[in-house]
Coordinates of C-alpha atoms and ligand atoms in Angstrom, one line a residue:
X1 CA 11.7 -11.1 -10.0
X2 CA 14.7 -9.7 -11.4
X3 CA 14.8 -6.4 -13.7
X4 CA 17.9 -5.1 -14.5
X5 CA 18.1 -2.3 -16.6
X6 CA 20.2 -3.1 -20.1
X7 CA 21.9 -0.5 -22.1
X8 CA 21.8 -3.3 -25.4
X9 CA 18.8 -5.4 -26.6
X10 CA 19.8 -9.2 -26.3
X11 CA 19.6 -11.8 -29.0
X12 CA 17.3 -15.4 -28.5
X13 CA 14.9 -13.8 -25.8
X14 CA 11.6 -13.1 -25.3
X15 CA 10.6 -9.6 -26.3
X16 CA 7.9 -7.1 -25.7
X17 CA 8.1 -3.9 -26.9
X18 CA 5.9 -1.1 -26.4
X19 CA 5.3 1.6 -29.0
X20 CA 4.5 5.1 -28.9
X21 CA 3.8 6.9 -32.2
X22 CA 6.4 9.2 -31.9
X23 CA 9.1 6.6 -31.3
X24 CA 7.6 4.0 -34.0
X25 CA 11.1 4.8 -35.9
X26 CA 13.5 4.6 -33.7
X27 CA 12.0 1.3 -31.7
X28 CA 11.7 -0.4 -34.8
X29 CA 15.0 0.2 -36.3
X30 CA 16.5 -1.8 -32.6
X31 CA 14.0 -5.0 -33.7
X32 CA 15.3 -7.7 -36.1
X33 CA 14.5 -7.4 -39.8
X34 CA 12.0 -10.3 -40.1
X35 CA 10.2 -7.7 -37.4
X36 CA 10.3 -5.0 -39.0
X37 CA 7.9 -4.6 -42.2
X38 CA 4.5 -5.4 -40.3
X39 CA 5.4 -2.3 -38.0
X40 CA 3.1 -0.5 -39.7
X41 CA 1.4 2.6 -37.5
X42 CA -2.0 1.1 -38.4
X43 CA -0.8 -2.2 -37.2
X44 CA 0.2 -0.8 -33.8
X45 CA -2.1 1.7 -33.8
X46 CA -3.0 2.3 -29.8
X47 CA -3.8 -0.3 -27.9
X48 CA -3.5 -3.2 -30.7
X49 CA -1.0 -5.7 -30.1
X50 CA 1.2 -7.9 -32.2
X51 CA 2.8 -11.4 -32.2
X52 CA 5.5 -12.8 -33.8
X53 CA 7.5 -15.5 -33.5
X54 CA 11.1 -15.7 -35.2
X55 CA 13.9 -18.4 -34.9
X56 CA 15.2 -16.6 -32.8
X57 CA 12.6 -15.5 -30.4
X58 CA 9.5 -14.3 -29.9
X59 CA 8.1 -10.9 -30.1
X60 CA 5.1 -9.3 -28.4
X61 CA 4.5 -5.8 -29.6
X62 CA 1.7 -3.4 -28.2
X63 CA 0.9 -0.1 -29.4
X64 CA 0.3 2.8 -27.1
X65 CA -1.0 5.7 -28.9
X66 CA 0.3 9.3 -29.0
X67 CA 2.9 10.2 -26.8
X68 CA -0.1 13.2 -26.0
X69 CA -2.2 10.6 -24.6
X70 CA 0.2 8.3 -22.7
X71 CA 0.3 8.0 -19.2
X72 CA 2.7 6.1 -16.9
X73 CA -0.8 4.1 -15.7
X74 CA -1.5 3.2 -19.4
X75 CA 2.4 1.8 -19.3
X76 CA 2.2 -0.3 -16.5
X77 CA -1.0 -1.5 -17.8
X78 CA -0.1 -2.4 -20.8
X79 CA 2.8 -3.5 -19.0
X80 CA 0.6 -6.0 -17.4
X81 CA -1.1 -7.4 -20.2
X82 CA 2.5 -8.5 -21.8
X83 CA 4.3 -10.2 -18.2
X84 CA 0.8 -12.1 -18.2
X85 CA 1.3 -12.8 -21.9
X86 CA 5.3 -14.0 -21.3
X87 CA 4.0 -16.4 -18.4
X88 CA 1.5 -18.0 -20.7
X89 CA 4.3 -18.5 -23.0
X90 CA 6.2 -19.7 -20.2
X91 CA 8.8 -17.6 -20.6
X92 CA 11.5 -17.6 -18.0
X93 CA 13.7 -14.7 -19.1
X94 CA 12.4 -11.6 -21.2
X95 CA 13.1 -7.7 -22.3
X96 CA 10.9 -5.0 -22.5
X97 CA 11.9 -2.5 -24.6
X98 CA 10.6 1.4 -24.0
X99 CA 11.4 4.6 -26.0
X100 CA 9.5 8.0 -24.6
X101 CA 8.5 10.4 -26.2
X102 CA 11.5 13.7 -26.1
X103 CA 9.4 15.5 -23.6
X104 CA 7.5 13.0 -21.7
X105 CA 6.6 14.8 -18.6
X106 CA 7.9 13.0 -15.0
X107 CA 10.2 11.0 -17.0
X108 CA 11.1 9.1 -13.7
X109 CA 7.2 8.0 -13.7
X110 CA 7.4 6.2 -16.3
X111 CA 11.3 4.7 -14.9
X112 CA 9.6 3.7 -11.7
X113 CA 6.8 2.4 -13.9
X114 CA 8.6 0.3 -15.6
X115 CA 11.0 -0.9 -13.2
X116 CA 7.9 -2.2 -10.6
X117 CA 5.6 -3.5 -13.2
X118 CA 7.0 -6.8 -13.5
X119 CA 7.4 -7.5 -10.1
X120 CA 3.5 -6.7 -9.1
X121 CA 2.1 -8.4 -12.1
X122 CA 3.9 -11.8 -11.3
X123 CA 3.2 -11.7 -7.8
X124 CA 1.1 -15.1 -7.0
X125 CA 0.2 -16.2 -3.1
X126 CA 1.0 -20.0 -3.7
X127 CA 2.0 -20.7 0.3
X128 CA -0.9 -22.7 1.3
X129 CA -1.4 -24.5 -2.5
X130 CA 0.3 -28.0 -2.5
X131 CA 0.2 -27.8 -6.4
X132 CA -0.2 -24.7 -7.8
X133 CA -1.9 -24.7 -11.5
X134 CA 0.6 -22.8 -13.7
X135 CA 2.3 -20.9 -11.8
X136 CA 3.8 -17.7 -13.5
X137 CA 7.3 -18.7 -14.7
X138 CA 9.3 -15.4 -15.4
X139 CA 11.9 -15.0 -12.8
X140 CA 13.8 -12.2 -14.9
X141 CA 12.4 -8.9 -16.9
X142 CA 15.4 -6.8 -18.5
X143 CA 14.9 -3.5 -19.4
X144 CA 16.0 -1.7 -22.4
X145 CA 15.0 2.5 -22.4
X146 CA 16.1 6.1 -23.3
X147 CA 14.7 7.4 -19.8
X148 CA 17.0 9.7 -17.7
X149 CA 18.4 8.0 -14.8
X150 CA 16.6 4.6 -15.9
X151 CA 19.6 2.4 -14.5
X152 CA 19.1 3.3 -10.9
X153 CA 15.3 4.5 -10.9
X154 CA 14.2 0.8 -12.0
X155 CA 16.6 -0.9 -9.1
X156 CA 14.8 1.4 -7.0
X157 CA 11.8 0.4 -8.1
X158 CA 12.0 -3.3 -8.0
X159 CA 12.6 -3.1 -4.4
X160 CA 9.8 -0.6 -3.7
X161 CA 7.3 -3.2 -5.7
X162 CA 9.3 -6.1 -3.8
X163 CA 8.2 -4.2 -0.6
X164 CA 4.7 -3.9 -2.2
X165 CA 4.4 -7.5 -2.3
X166 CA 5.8 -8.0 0.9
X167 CA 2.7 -6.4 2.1
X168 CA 0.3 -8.1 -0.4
X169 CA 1.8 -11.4 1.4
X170 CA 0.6 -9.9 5.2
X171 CA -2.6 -9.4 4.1
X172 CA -2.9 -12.7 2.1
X173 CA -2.1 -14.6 5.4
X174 CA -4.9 -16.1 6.9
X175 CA -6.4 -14.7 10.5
X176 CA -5.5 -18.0 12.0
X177 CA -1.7 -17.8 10.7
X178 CA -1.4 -14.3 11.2
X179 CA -2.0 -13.4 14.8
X180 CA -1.0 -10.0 16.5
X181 CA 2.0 -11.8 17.9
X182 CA 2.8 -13.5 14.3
X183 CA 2.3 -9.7 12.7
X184 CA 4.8 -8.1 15.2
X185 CA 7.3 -11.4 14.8
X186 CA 7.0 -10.7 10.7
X187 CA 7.9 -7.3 11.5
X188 CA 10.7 -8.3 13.5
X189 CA 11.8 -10.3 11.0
X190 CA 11.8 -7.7 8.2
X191 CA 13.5 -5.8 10.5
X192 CA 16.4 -7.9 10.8
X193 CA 16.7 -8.2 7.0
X194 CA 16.8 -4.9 6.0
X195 CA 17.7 -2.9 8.5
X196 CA 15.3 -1.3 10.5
X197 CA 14.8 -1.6 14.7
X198 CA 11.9 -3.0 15.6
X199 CA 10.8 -3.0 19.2
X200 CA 7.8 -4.9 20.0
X201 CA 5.1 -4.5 23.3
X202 CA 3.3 -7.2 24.7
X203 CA 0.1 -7.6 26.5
X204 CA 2.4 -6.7 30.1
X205 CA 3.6 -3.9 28.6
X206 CA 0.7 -2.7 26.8
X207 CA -1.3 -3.0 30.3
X208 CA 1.1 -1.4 32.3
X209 CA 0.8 1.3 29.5
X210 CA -3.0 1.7 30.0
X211 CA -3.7 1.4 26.3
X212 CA -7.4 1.1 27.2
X213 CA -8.4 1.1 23.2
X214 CA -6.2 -1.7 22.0
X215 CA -7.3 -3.8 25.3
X216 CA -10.6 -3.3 25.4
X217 CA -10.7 -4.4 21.7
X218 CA -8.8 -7.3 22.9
X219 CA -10.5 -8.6 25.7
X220 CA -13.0 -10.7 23.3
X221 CA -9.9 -12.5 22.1
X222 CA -8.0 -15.8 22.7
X223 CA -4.9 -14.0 21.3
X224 CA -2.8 -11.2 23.2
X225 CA -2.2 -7.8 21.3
X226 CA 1.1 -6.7 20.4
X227 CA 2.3 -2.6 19.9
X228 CA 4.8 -2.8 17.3
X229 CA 7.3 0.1 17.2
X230 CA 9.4 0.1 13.7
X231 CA 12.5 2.6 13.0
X232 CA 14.5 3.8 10.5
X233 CA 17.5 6.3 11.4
X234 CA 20.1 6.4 8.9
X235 CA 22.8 8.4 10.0
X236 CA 22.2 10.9 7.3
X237 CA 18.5 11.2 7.9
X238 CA 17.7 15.1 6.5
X239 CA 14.8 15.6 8.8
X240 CA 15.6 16.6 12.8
X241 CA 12.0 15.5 13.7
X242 CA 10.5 12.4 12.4
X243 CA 7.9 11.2 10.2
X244 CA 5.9 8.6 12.0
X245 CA 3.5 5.9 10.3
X246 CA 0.6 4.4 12.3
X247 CA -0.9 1.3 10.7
X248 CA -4.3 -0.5 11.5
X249 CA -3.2 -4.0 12.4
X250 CA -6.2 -5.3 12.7
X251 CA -5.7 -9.5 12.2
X252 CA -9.3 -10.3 11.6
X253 CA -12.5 -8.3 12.5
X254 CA -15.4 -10.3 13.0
X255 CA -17.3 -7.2 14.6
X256 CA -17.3 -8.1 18.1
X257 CA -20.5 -8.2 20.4
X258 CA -21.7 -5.9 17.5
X259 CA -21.4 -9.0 15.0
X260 CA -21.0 -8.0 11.7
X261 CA -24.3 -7.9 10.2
X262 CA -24.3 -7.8 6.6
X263 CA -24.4 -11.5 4.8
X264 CA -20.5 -11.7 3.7
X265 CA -19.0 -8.6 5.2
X266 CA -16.6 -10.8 7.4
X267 CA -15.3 -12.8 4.0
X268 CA -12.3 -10.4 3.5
X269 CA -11.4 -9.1 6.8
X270 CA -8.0 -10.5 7.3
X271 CA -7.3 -7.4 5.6
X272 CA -8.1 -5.2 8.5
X273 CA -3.6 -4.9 9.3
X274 CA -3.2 -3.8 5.7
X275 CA -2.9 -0.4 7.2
X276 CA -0.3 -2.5 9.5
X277 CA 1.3 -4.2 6.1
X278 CA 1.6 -0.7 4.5
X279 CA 3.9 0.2 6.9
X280 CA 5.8 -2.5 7.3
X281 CA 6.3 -2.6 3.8
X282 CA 7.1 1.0 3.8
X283 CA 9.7 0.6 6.6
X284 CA 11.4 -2.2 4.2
X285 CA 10.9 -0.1 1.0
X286 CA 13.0 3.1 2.5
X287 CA 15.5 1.1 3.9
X288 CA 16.3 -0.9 0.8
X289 CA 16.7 1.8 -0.8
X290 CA 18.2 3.2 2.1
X291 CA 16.5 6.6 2.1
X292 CA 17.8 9.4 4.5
X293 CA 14.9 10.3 6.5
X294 CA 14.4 9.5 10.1
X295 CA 10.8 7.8 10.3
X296 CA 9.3 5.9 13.2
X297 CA 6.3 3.3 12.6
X298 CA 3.6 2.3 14.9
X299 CA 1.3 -0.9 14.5
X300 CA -1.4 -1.9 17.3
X301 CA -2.6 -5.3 16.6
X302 CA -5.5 -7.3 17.9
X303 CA -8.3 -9.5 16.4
X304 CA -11.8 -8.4 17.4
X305 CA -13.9 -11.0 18.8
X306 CA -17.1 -11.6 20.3
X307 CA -15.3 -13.4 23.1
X308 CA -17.0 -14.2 26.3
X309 CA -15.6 -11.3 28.2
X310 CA -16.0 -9.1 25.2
X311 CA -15.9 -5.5 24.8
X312 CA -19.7 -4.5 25.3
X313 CA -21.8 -1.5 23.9
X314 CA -22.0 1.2 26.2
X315 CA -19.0 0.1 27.8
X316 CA -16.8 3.7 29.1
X317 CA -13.0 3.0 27.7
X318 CA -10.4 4.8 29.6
X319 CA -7.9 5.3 26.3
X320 CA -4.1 5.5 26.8
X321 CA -4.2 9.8 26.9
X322 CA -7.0 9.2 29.2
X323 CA -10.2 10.2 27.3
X324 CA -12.9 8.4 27.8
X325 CA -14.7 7.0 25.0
X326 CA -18.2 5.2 24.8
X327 CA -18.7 2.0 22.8
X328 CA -22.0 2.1 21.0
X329 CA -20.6 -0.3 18.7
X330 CA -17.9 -2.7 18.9
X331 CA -17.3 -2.6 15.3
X332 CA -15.8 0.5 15.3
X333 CA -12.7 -1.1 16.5
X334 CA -9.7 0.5 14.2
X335 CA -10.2 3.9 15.9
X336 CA -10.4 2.4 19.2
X337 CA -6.6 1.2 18.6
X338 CA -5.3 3.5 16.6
X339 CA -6.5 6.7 19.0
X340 CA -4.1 5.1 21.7
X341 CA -1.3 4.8 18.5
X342 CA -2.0 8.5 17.5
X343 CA -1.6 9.7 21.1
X344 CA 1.8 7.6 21.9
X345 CA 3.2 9.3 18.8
X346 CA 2.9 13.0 20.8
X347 CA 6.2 11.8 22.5
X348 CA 7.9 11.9 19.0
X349 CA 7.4 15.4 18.3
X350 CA 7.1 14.7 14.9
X351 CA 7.1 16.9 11.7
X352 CA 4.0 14.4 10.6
X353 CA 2.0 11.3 11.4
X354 CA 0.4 9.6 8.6
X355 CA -2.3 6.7 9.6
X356 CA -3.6 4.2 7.2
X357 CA -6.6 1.8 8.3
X358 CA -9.0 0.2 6.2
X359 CA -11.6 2.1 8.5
X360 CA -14.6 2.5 7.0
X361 CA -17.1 0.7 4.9
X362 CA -18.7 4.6 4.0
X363 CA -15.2 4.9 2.5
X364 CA -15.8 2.1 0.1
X365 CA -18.9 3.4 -1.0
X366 CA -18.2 7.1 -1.5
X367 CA -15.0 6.2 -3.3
X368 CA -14.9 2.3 -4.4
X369 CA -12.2 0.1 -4.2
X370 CA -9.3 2.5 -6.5
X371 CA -9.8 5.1 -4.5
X372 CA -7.7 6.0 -0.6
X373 CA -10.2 8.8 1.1
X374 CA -7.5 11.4 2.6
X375 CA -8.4 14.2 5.6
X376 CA -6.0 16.2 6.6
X377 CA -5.1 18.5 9.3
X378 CA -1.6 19.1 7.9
X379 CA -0.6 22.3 6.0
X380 CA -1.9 22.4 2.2
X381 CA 2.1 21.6 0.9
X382 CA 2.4 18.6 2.6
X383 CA -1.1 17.8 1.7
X384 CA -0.9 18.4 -1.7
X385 CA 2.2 16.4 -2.1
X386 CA 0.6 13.4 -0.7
X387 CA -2.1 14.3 -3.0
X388 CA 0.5 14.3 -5.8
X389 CA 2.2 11.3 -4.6
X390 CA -0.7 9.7 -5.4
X391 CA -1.2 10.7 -8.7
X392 CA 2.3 9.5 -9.7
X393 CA 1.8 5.8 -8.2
X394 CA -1.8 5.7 -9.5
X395 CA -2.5 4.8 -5.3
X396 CA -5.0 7.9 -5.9
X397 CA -6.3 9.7 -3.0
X398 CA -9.5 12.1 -2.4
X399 CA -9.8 14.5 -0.1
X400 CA -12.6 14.3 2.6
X401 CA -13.4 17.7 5.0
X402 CA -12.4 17.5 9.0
X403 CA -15.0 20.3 9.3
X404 CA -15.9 21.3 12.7
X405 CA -19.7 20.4 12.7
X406 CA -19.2 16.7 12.3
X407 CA -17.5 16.3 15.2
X408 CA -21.0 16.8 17.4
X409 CA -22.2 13.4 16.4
X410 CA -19.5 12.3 18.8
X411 CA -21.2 13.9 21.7
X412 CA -21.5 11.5 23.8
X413 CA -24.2 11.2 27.2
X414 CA -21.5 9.7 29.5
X415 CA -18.2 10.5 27.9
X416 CA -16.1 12.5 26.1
X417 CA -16.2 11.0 23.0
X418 CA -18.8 8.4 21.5
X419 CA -17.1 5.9 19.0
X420 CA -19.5 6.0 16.2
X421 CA -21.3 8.9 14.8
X422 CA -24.7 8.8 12.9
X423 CA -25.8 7.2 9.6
X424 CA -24.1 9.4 7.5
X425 CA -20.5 11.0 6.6
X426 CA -19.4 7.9 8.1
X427 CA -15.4 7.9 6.9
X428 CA -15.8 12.1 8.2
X429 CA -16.9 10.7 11.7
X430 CA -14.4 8.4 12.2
X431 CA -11.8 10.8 11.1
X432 CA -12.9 13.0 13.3
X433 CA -12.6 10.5 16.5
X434 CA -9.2 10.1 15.6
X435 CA -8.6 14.0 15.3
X436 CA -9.1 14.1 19.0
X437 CA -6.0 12.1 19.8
X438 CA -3.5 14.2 17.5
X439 CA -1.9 17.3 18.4
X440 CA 0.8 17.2 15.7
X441 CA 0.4 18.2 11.4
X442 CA -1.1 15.0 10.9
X443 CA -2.6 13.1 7.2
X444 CA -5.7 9.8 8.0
X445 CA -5.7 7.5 4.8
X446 CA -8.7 5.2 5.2
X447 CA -7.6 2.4 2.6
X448 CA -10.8 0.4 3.0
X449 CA -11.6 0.2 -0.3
X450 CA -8.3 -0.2 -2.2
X451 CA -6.8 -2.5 0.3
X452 CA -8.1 -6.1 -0.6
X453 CA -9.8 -7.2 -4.3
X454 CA -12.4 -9.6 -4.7
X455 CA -11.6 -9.1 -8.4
X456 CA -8.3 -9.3 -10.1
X457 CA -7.4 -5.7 -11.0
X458 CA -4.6 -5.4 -13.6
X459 CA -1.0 -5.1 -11.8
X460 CA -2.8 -4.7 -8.3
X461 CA -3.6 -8.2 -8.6
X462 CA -6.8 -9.9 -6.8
X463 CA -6.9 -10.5 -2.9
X464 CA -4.0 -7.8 -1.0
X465 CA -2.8 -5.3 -3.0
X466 CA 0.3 -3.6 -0.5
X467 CA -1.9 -0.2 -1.7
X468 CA 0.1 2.6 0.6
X469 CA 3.7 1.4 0.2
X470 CA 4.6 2.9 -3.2
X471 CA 2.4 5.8 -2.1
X472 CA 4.2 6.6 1.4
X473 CA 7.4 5.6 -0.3
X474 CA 7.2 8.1 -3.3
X475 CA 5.6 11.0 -0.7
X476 CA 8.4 10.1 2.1
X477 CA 11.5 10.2 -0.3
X478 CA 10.3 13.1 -2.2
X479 CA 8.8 15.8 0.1
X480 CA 9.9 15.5 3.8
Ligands
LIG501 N1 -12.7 -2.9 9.2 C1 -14.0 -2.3 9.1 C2 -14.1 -1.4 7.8 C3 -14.0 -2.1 6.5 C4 -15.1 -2.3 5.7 C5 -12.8 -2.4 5.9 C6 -15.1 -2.9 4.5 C7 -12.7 -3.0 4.7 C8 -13.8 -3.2 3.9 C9 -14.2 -1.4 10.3 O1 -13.7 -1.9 11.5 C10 -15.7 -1.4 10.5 O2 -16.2 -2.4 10.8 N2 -16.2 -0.2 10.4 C11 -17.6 0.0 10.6 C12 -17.8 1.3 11.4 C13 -19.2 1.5 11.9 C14 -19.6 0.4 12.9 C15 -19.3 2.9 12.5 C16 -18.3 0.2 9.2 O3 -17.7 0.9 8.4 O4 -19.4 -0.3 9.0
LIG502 MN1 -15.0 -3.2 12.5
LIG503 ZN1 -12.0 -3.1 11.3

């Protein structure tokens, strides 16, 4: 999808237009005459949309209230509803024509807003489909705007949504496609395109390593693990120590010994390397847009399988910083492979480590599937900004506590740690396992429930929704 940014309206194309009260004048007075008499404020009276169709072209117009009530989430919605309206028309080419409000607050919301919109409402997984049934047919959006710094917030944000979908792609491969090896080769590949090293272990190296989490979730499986290692160091990068990004790269989770046990559970868990895809679709985000910070990423990738040399409850892991952790149950896998990511990170000394990992069903449940649960042991600025982050890319996040006391149902008989805690506070007890392996300013995003829709949810789309790259993007170019 292309959006470029227009400083005129063109004739003989397709045209939505969204209208604020506030604006109703000025918007209407850039629309044809033959447009302009039904622009009454009742008839675009918030949320009511119009149609017309001239010689010339035709005209979708949707009505978005008072600039008091607008939000840049309401824009992209609405946003939504016409690129889904332009494909049924089968429009190739179209505009999309903004005015804000004077005083909108984070004008550049609303930029990025409008500039990424397109892209993530006409993404489609067709790969596998030998004939797809209509399949969307806009290839270009133009944007026409009064927003400050429009021209070169919306290229920015077509290729942070193009990175978005990038990851909605990893997660959309199937598990027998997608293996570790295949997830690390994508990375590779990525890398090559845009910019960023990528160095990638293999089973040797990840022995020789003694990543005992990553290999004892392995050992069930047909498929060696990989340890990706992504980085981006622009030569102008403002940060001395880096950022680094751990990502669950889970390729499929059945569960292991511990099958999954709930009718269904295993349907969508392809999606356990979205944490994986976020950051690979981060890495390509920041260096598209070619962002000065310096920020490593780290990706351990398995499947987890009830294999016949299986990881076993009560088994005693020997993790890569040498803890020793008991199984009680093999599907608590992600922290298994992401302790031994959080503890190679020490040797970055970095400023922050941020992990995303669709961890925890108890995440899904306490927060449902809009929602990232955050815990954080970093200092309340940096939290807050990712907090804030959030807020502006509508990839919302809610804060869980690290208290102290939870960390006593990881008392384990025969180890250090256990690697489950009891029935409840479940996304709190798996934070708190992977606490144990940081010793750096350090933010845990469990993406369970946001990561993967069995529903179609507006511009997030069904299936993977690439939920943490506009989030990580907007936090990493803004506040580190
Ligand atoms: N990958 C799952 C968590 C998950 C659940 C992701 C639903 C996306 C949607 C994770 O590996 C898992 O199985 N967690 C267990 C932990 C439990 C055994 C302590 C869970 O949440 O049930
Ligand atoms: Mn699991
Ligand atoms: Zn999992």
């Amino acid at each position: 999808m292309k959006t470029p940014y227009i400083a005129a309206l063109q004739d003989q194309v397709a045209t939505a237009v969204f209208l604020c009260e506030e604006q109703l004048e000025a918007t209407v007075a850039l629309l044809p005459e033959a447009v302009r008499p039904s622009l009454t404020p009742e008839a675009i009276a918030d949320s009511n949309s119009l149609q017309y169709i001239t010689p010339q072209a035709t005209y979708l117009i949707y009505g978005l209230g008072k600039a008091a009530e607008l939000t840049a989430e309401k824009l992209r919605k609405t946003l939504h509803g016409a690129i889904g309206a332009l494909n049924k028309l089968k429009a190739t080419q179209a505009q999309v024509v903004f005015l804000a409000p004077a005083d909108v607050a984070q004008p550049e919301v609303y930029a990025t807003a409008l500039g990424e919109t397109p892209t993530l409402s006409s993404y489609e997984f067709n790969k596998y489909k030998k004939k797809p049934k209509d399949p969307n047919t806009l290839t270009a959006v133009a944007i026409y705007t009064n927003l400050p710094q429009a021209e070169q917030l919306i290229e920015e944000a077509t290729k942070t949504a193009n990175a978005t979908c990038i990851a909605r792609d990893l997660v959309n491969e199937p598990p027998n496609v997608l293996t570790a090896v295949e997830l690390a080769n994508r990375a590779r590949e990525l890398g090559e395109e845009y910019g960023f090293r990528v160095e990638i272990f293999e089973k040797t190296k990840i022995e020789s390593l003694k990543m005992g989490g990553l290999l004892s979730v392995n050992r069930g499986s047909q498929d060696p693990p990989t340890f990706s290692i992504l980085e981006w160091k622009p030569a102008n990068a403002t940060n001395t120590q880096p950022i680094v990004l751990v990502g669950k790269g889970l390729v499929f989770d059945t569960g292991g010994l511990s099958l999954k046990p709930t009718a269904g559970s295993m349907d969508s868990m392809k999606c356990d390397m979205a944490g994986g895809a976020a950051v690979i679709g981060a890495f390509v985000a920041l260096a598209a847009n070619n962002i000065p910070r310096h920020v490593i990423g780290l990706i351990p990738s398995t499947d987890n399988r009830p294999g016949e040399n299986a990881y076993c409850p009560q088994d005693v892991i020997t993790m890569y910083d040498g803890t020793t952790v008991e199984v009680l149950n093999t599907d608590a896998e992600g922290r298994m492979i992401l302790a031994d990511a959080l503890s190679f990170a020490k040797q970055y000394n970095p400023q922050l480590v941020i992990d995303l990992a669709t961890l925890t069903g108890a995440a899904v449940v306490a927060v449902g599937t809009g929602t990232t649960a955050v815990m954080s042991t970093a200092n309340d600025t940096l939290t807050q900004a990712i907090i804030q982050s959030g807020f502006r890319t509508h990839e919302r996040l809610v804060q869980l506590p690290l208290w102290p006391e939870y960390r006593e149902q990881l008392n384990s008989d025969i180890a250090d740690l256990k690697n489950i805690g009891g029935r409840y506070a479940g996304s709190i007890t798996a934070g708190k396992f992977l606490e144990h392996f940081t010793d750096y300013p350090w933010i845990h995003l469990d993406i369970a429930g946001p990561a993967f829709l069995e529903t179609a949810d507006s511009y997030r789309g069904k299936n993977g929704t690439g939920v943490g790259v506009r989030l990580l993007y907007d936090f990493i170019r803004n506040n580190t």
